[in-house]
CSV table of C-alpha atoms in Angstrom, one decimal:
chain,number,residue,atom,x,y,z
A,526,UNK,CA,-61.4,11.0,-9.3
A,527,UNK,CA,-61.3,8.7,-6.3
A,528,UNK,CA,-59.0,9.5,-3.4
A,529,UNK,CA,-56.6,6.5,-4.3
A,530,UNK,CA,-56.3,7.6,-7.9
A,531,UNK,CA,-55.7,11.2,-6.8
A,532,UNK,CA,-52.9,10.1,-4.5
A,533,UNK,CA,-51.2,8.1,-7.2
A,534,UNK,CA,-51.4,11.0,-9.7
A,535,UNK,CA,-50.0,13.4,-7.1
A,536,UNK,CA,-47.1,11.1,-6.3
A,537,UNK,CA,-46.2,10.8,-9.9
A,538,UNK,CA,-46.3,14.5,-10.4
A,539,UNK,CA,-43.8,15.0,-7.5
A,540,UNK,CA,-41.2,13.0,-9.4
A,541,UNK,CA,-41.0,15.5,-12.3
A,542,UNK,CA,-42.3,19.0,-11.3
A,543,UNK,CA,-40.3,21.2,-9.0
A,544,UNK,CA,-43.4,23.0,-7.7
A,545,UNK,CA,-47.2,23.1,-8.3
A,546,UNK,CA,-49.6,26.0,-8.2
A,547,UNK,CA,-53.1,25.0,-7.3
A,548,UNK,CA,-55.9,27.5,-7.9
A,549,UNK,CA,-59.2,26.2,-6.6
A,550,UNK,CA,-60.6,23.4,-8.8
A,551,UNK,CA,-59.7,22.5,-12.3
A,552,UNK,CA,-56.4,21.7,-14.0
A,553,UNK,CA,-53.1,21.9,-12.0
A,554,UNK,CA,-50.2,23.3,-13.9
A,555,UNK,CA,-46.4,23.8,-13.5
A,556,UNK,CA,-45.3,26.9,-11.7
A,557,UNK,CA,-44.0,29.7,-14.0
A,558,UNK,CA,-40.3,29.1,-13.0
A,559,UNK,CA,-40.5,25.4,-13.8
A,560,UNK,CA,-42.5,25.9,-17.0
A,561,UNK,CA,-40.2,28.6,-18.3
A,562,UNK,CA,-37.1,26.4,-18.0
A,563,UNK,CA,-38.9,23.2,-19.2
A,564,UNK,CA,-37.1,21.6,-16.3
A,565,UNK,CA,-37.7,18.6,-14.0
A,566,UNK,CA,-36.6,18.1,-10.4
A,567,UNK,CA,-33.3,16.2,-9.9
A,568,UNK,CA,-31.0,15.6,-7.0
A,569,UNK,CA,-27.2,15.6,-6.5
A,570,UNK,CA,-25.4,12.7,-4.9
A,571,UNK,CA,-21.7,12.1,-3.9
A,572,UNK,CA,-19.7,10.5,-6.7
A,573,UNK,CA,-18.2,8.2,-4.0
A,574,UNK,CA,-19.4,7.5,-0.5
A,575,UNK,CA,-17.5,4.5,0.9
A,576,UNK,CA,-18.2,3.1,4.4
A,577,UNK,CA,-14.6,2.3,5.5
A,578,UNK,CA,-13.9,-0.8,7.6
A,579,UNK,CA,-10.9,-2.4,9.3
A,580,UNK,CA,-9.7,-5.7,7.9
A,581,UNK,CA,-9.9,-7.3,11.4
A,582,UNK,CA,-11.5,-6.7,14.8
A,583,UNK,CA,-9.5,-4.4,17.1
A,584,UNK,CA,-9.7,-1.6,19.7
A,585,UNK,CA,-9.6,1.9,18.4
A,586,UNK,CA,-6.5,3.7,19.8
A,587,UNK,CA,-6.5,6.9,17.8
A,588,UNK,CA,-9.1,9.0,15.9
A,589,UNK,CA,-7.3,11.5,13.8
A,590,UNK,CA,-10.3,13.2,12.1
A,591,UNK,CA,-13.8,14.5,13.0
A,592,UNK,CA,-17.0,15.0,11.1
A,593,UNK,CA,-16.6,17.6,8.3
A,594,UNK,CA,-12.8,17.3,7.9
A,595,UNK,CA,-11.4,17.5,4.4
A,596,UNK,CA,-9.1,14.6,3.8
A,597,UNK,CA,-6.7,13.4,1.0
A,598,UNK,CA,-6.4,9.9,-0.5
A,599,UNK,CA,-4.0,7.9,1.7
A,600,UNK,CA,-4.6,10.0,4.8
A,601,UNK,CA,-4.9,8.0,8.1
A,602,UNK,CA,-8.3,8.5,9.7
A,603,UNK,CA,-8.3,5.9,12.5
A,604,UNK,CA,-5.7,3.6,14.2
A,605,UNK,CA,-6.2,0.4,16.1
A,606,UNK,CA,-4.2,-0.6,19.1
A,607,UNK,CA,-1.0,-2.4,17.8
A,608,UNK,CA,1.0,-2.9,21.0
A,609,UNK,CA,0.9,-6.7,20.9
A,610,UNK,CA,1.3,-6.8,17.2
A,611,UNK,CA,4.4,-4.5,17.4
A,612,UNK,CA,6.1,-7.0,19.7
A,613,UNK,CA,5.4,-9.9,17.3
A,614,UNK,CA,6.8,-7.8,14.5
A,615,UNK,CA,10.0,-7.2,16.4
A,616,UNK,CA,10.3,-11.0,17.0
A,617,UNK,CA,9.8,-11.8,13.4
A,618,UNK,CA,12.3,-9.2,12.4
A,619,UNK,CA,15.0,-10.9,14.4
A,620,UNK,CA,14.2,-14.2,12.7
A,621,UNK,CA,14.1,-12.6,9.2
A,622,UNK,CA,17.5,-10.9,9.6
A,623,UNK,CA,19.4,-13.7,11.5
A,624,UNK,CA,21.9,-15.9,9.6
A,625,UNK,CA,22.7,-18.1,12.6
A,626,UNK,CA,21.0,-21.2,11.4
A,627,UNK,CA,22.5,-20.9,7.9
A,628,UNK,CA,26.0,-20.3,9.3
A,629,UNK,CA,25.6,-23.4,11.6
A,630,UNK,CA,24.4,-25.5,8.8
A,631,UNK,CA,27.2,-24.4,6.5
A,632,UNK,CA,29.8,-25.1,9.3
A,633,UNK,CA,28.4,-28.6,9.7
A,634,UNK,CA,28.5,-29.1,5.9
A,635,UNK,CA,32.2,-28.1,5.9
A,636,UNK,CA,33.0,-30.7,8.6
A,637,UNK,CA,31.1,-33.4,6.7
A,638,UNK,CA,32.9,-32.4,3.5
A,639,UNK,CA,36.3,-32.8,5.1
A,640,UNK,CA,35.4,-36.2,6.6
A,641,UNK,CA,34.1,-37.5,3.2
A,642,UNK,CA,37.1,-36.2,1.3
A,643,UNK,CA,39.5,-37.9,3.7
A,644,UNK,CA,37.7,-41.2,3.5
A,645,UNK,CA,36.9,-41.2,-0.2
A,646,UNK,CA,40.5,-40.5,-1.1
A,647,UNK,CA,41.8,-43.4,1.0
A,648,UNK,CA,39.5,-46.3,0.0
A,649,UNK,CA,42.1,-48.8,1.2
A,650,UNK,CA,42.1,-47.4,4.7
A,651,UNK,CA,38.3,-47.3,5.2
A,652,UNK,CA,35.5,-49.8,4.6
A,653,UNK,CA,33.1,-49.1,1.7
A,654,UNK,CA,30.3,-48.7,4.2
A,655,UNK,CA,32.1,-46.0,6.1
A,656,UNK,CA,32.7,-44.0,2.9
A,657,UNK,CA,29.0,-44.4,1.9
A,658,UNK,CA,27.9,-43.3,5.4
A,659,UNK,CA,30.2,-40.3,5.2
A,660,UNK,CA,28.8,-39.4,1.8
A,661,UNK,CA,25.2,-39.6,3.1
A,662,UNK,CA,26.0,-37.4,6.0
A,663,UNK,CA,27.5,-34.8,3.6
A,664,UNK,CA,24.4,-34.8,1.4
A,665,UNK,CA,22.2,-34.4,4.5
A,666,UNK,CA,24.3,-31.5,5.7
A,667,UNK,CA,24.0,-29.8,2.2
A,668,UNK,CA,20.2,-30.2,2.3
A,669,UNK,CA,20.3,-28.7,5.8
A,670,UNK,CA,21.9,-25.6,4.4
A,671,UNK,CA,19.2,-25.3,1.8
A,672,UNK,CA,16.5,-25.8,4.5
A,673,UNK,CA,18.0,-23.1,6.7
A,674,UNK,CA,18.1,-20.7,3.7
A,675,UNK,CA,14.4,-21.5,2.9
A,676,UNK,CA,13.5,-21.0,6.6
A,677,UNK,CA,15.1,-17.5,6.5
A,678,UNK,CA,13.1,-16.7,3.3
A,679,UNK,CA,9.9,-17.8,5.0
A,680,UNK,CA,10.8,-15.7,8.1
A,681,UNK,CA,11.2,-12.7,5.8
A,682,UNK,CA,7.8,-13.4,4.3
A,683,UNK,CA,6.2,-13.7,7.7
A,684,UNK,CA,7.8,-10.4,8.8
A,685,UNK,CA,6.5,-8.6,5.7
A,686,UNK,CA,3.1,-10.2,6.2
A,687,UNK,CA,3.0,-8.9,9.8
A,688,UNK,CA,4.0,-5.5,8.5
A,689,UNK,CA,1.1,-5.4,6.1
A,690,UNK,CA,-1.3,-6.6,8.8
A,691,UNK,CA,-0.2,-3.8,11.1
A,692,UNK,CA,-0.5,-1.3,8.2
A,693,UNK,CA,-4.1,-2.5,7.7
A,694,UNK,CA,-4.7,-1.5,11.3
A,695,UNK,CA,-4.5,2.1,10.1
A,696,UNK,CA,-7.7,3.1,8.3
A,697,UNK,CA,-6.8,5.4,5.3
A,698,UNK,CA,-9.1,7.3,3.0
A,699,UNK,CA,-9.2,5.9,-0.5
A,700,UNK,CA,-10.3,9.3,-1.9
A,701,UNK,CA,-10.0,13.0,-1.7
A,702,UNK,CA,-13.1,14.0,0.1
A,703,UNK,CA,-14.9,15.0,3.3
A,704,UNK,CA,-15.5,13.0,6.4
A,705,UNK,CA,-19.3,12.6,6.6
A,706,UNK,CA,-19.3,10.6,9.9
A,707,UNK,CA,-16.8,9.1,12.3
A,708,UNK,CA,-18.8,6.0,13.5
A,709,UNK,CA,-16.3,4.7,16.1
A,710,UNK,CA,-14.7,6.6,19.0
A,711,UNK,CA,-11.4,5.9,20.8
A,712,UNK,CA,-11.8,2.8,23.1
A,713,UNK,CA,-14.5,1.2,21.0
A,714,UNK,CA,-14.1,-2.1,19.2
A,715,UNK,CA,-14.1,-2.2,15.4
A,716,UNK,CA,-16.0,-5.0,13.9
A,717,UNK,CA,-15.3,-5.7,10.2
A,718,UNK,CA,-18.8,-7.2,9.9
A,719,UNK,CA,-20.6,-4.0,11.1
A,720,UNK,CA,-22.7,-2.6,8.2
A,721,UNK,CA,-22.1,1.0,9.4
A,722,UNK,CA,-18.3,0.7,9.0
A,723,UNK,CA,-15.9,2.7,11.1
A,724,UNK,CA,-15.9,6.0,9.2
A,725,UNK,CA,-17.8,7.4,6.1
A,726,UNK,CA,-16.1,9.6,3.6
A,727,UNK,CA,-17.8,11.3,0.7
A,728,UNK,CA,-16.5,12.7,-2.6
A,729,UNK,CA,-18.5,15.7,-3.9
A,730,UNK,CA,-16.2,16.7,-6.8
A,731,UNK,CA,-17.5,15.7,-9.2
A,732,UNK,CA,-21.1,15.3,-8.1
A,733,UNK,CA,-23.5,12.8,-9.6
A,734,UNK,CA,-26.8,14.2,-10.7
A,735,UNK,CA,-29.6,11.6,-10.9
A,736,UNK,CA,-32.6,12.4,-13.2
A,737,UNK,CA,-35.6,10.2,-12.6
A,738,UNK,CA,-38.3,12.1,-14.5
A,739,UNK,CA,-37.6,11.4,-18.1
A,740,UNK,CA,-39.7,9.0,-20.2
A,741,UNK,CA,-38.2,6.1,-22.0
A,742,UNK,CA,-38.8,7.8,-25.3
A,743,UNK,CA,-36.9,10.9,-24.1
A,744,UNK,CA,-34.0,8.8,-22.8
A,745,UNK,CA,-33.8,6.9,-26.1
A,746,UNK,CA,-32.6,10.2,-27.6
A,747,UNK,CA,-29.7,10.4,-25.2
A,748,UNK,CA,-26.4,8.6,-24.9
A,749,UNK,CA,-23.3,8.5,-22.6
A,750,UNK,CA,-21.2,11.7,-23.0
A,751,UNK,CA,-24.2,13.9,-24.0
A,752,UNK,CA,-24.0,17.3,-22.2
A,753,UNK,CA,-27.1,18.6,-20.3
A,754,UNK,CA,-27.6,21.7,-18.3
A,755,UNK,CA,-28.8,21.8,-14.7
A,756,UNK,CA,-29.4,24.5,-12.2
A,757,UNK,CA,-29.7,24.6,-8.4
A,758,UNK,CA,-33.2,25.6,-7.4
A,759,UNK,CA,-31.7,28.1,-4.9
A,760,UNK,CA,-29.6,29.8,-7.6
A,761,UNK,CA,-30.6,32.5,-10.1
A,762,UNK,CA,-32.6,31.6,-13.1
A,763,UNK,CA,-29.6,32.0,-15.4
A,764,UNK,CA,-27.1,30.1,-13.4
A,765,UNK,CA,-27.0,26.9,-15.4
A,766,UNK,CA,-24.2,24.4,-15.1
A,767,UNK,CA,-23.2,21.8,-17.7
A,768,UNK,CA,-22.8,18.1,-16.8
A,769,UNK,CA,-22.4,15.1,-19.0
A,770,UNK,CA,-24.3,11.8,-19.0
A,771,UNK,CA,-22.2,9.0,-17.5
A,772,UNK,CA,-24.9,6.3,-17.0
A,773,UNK,CA,-28.3,5.4,-18.3
A,774,UNK,CA,-29.9,2.6,-16.4
A,775,UNK,CA,-30.4,-0.5,-18.5
A,776,UNK,CA,-33.7,-1.3,-16.7
A,777,UNK,CA,-36.6,1.2,-17.0
A,778,UNK,CA,-39.5,1.5,-14.7
A,779,UNK,CA,-42.2,0.0,-16.9
A,780,UNK,CA,-45.1,1.0,-14.6
A,781,UNK,CA,-44.2,4.7,-14.8
A,782,UNK,CA,-42.5,4.7,-18.2
A,783,UNK,CA,-39.5,6.4,-16.6
A,784,UNK,CA,-35.7,5.7,-17.0
A,785,UNK,CA,-33.0,7.0,-14.7
A,786,UNK,CA,-30.2,9.1,-16.2
A,787,UNK,CA,-27.0,10.0,-14.2
A,788,UNK,CA,-24.9,13.1,-15.0
A,789,UNK,CA,-21.3,13.9,-13.8
A,790,UNK,CA,-21.2,17.5,-12.7
A,791,UNK,CA,-17.9,19.3,-11.9
A,792,UNK,CA,-18.1,20.8,-8.4
A,793,UNK,CA,-14.9,22.9,-7.8
A,794,UNK,CA,-16.8,25.2,-5.4
A,795,UNK,CA,-17.4,22.3,-3.1
A,796,UNK,CA,-21.2,22.4,-2.8
A,797,UNK,CA,-22.8,19.7,-0.7
A,798,UNK,CA,-24.5,16.7,-2.2
A,799,UNK,CA,-28.2,16.1,-1.7
A,800,UNK,CA,-29.3,19.4,-3.2
A,801,UNK,CA,-32.4,19.7,-5.5
A,802,UNK,CA,-31.7,20.8,-9.1
A,803,UNK,CA,-33.6,21.5,-12.3
A,804,UNK,CA,-32.8,20.1,-15.7
A,805,UNK,CA,-33.1,22.3,-18.8
A,806,UNK,CA,-34.7,20.1,-21.5
A,807,UNK,CA,-33.3,20.5,-25.0
A,808,UNK,CA,-36.1,21.2,-27.6
A,809,UNK,CA,-36.1,17.6,-28.9
A,810,UNK,CA,-36.7,16.3,-25.4
A,811,UNK,CA,-39.5,18.8,-24.9
A,812,UNK,CA,-41.2,17.8,-28.1
A,813,UNK,CA,-41.0,14.1,-27.1
A,814,UNK,CA,-42.6,14.7,-23.7
A,815,UNK,CA,-46.1,13.2,-23.5
A,816,UNK,CA,-48.8,15.9,-23.5
A,817,UNK,CA,-51.4,14.0,-21.4
A,818,UNK,CA,-49.0,12.1,-19.0
A,819,UNK,CA,-50.3,12.0,-15.4
A,820,UNK,CA,-46.8,13.0,-14.3
A,821,UNK,CA,-47.0,16.3,-16.2
A,822,UNK,CA,-50.6,17.3,-15.3
A,823,UNK,CA,-53.6,15.8,-13.7
A,824,UNK,CA,-57.2,16.8,-13.0
A,825,UNK,CA,-58.3,17.7,-9.4
A,826,UNK,CA,-61.9,16.7,-9.0
């Protein structure tokens, strides 16, 4: 076998087998532990790993967590400096709660109503043009009351909008999880366009278990909700855990005849993600495994 072909075969074998035992020249086989369980190597991932960002740029004023902290959904992680924004909020609150403009407009309307009533009830004492002018001023004052009321409503909306904006200057965790990395320190500027975000939180309960070593024929026998057993490679040979299939990729890897399957695995003990596991293949999947596939065995020449 040429060196290039050998490397390709070795790379394919690494996807499926958990370990190899090489004895001189000849055929390479699965190690006893892997062969006994009919398993393939798989890896755990967080079921959620958001890179949290602030809505707008701003200076970090407080950092309330550190790497490794366990957090609850809704817990504040970082705060931006809101000193200027708080003063603007106070100003908007005054406008939102004030009735001065409405009271003034209503007082003017009352004066205009009195003037119109006096003139309209004595048409012989006033010219028609004066009565019409008085009526127009009354209508204008009535509209002014409405405008003042609309202005107050708009002031309330601006006040509430500023409240929301200031709330967004607190970065809260959307999940129960663990802080993987606090990216920004106090005094640094948060940039909403930064791909690294401001803080990264992971959710490891449940875990996702990604299986990349099954053939398309094997995967065709599976469906969402199907239970499968997996075991951490560092655990005892009988310590199998049950997960269920939550996703089968709709696009297979045609060059390797492989198709990704994802399990959901309860993790109440809080084990870290990124661990290697082994999958126990049901008999029907073992029977469907290709006997001469380069991923399962290859010749060392």
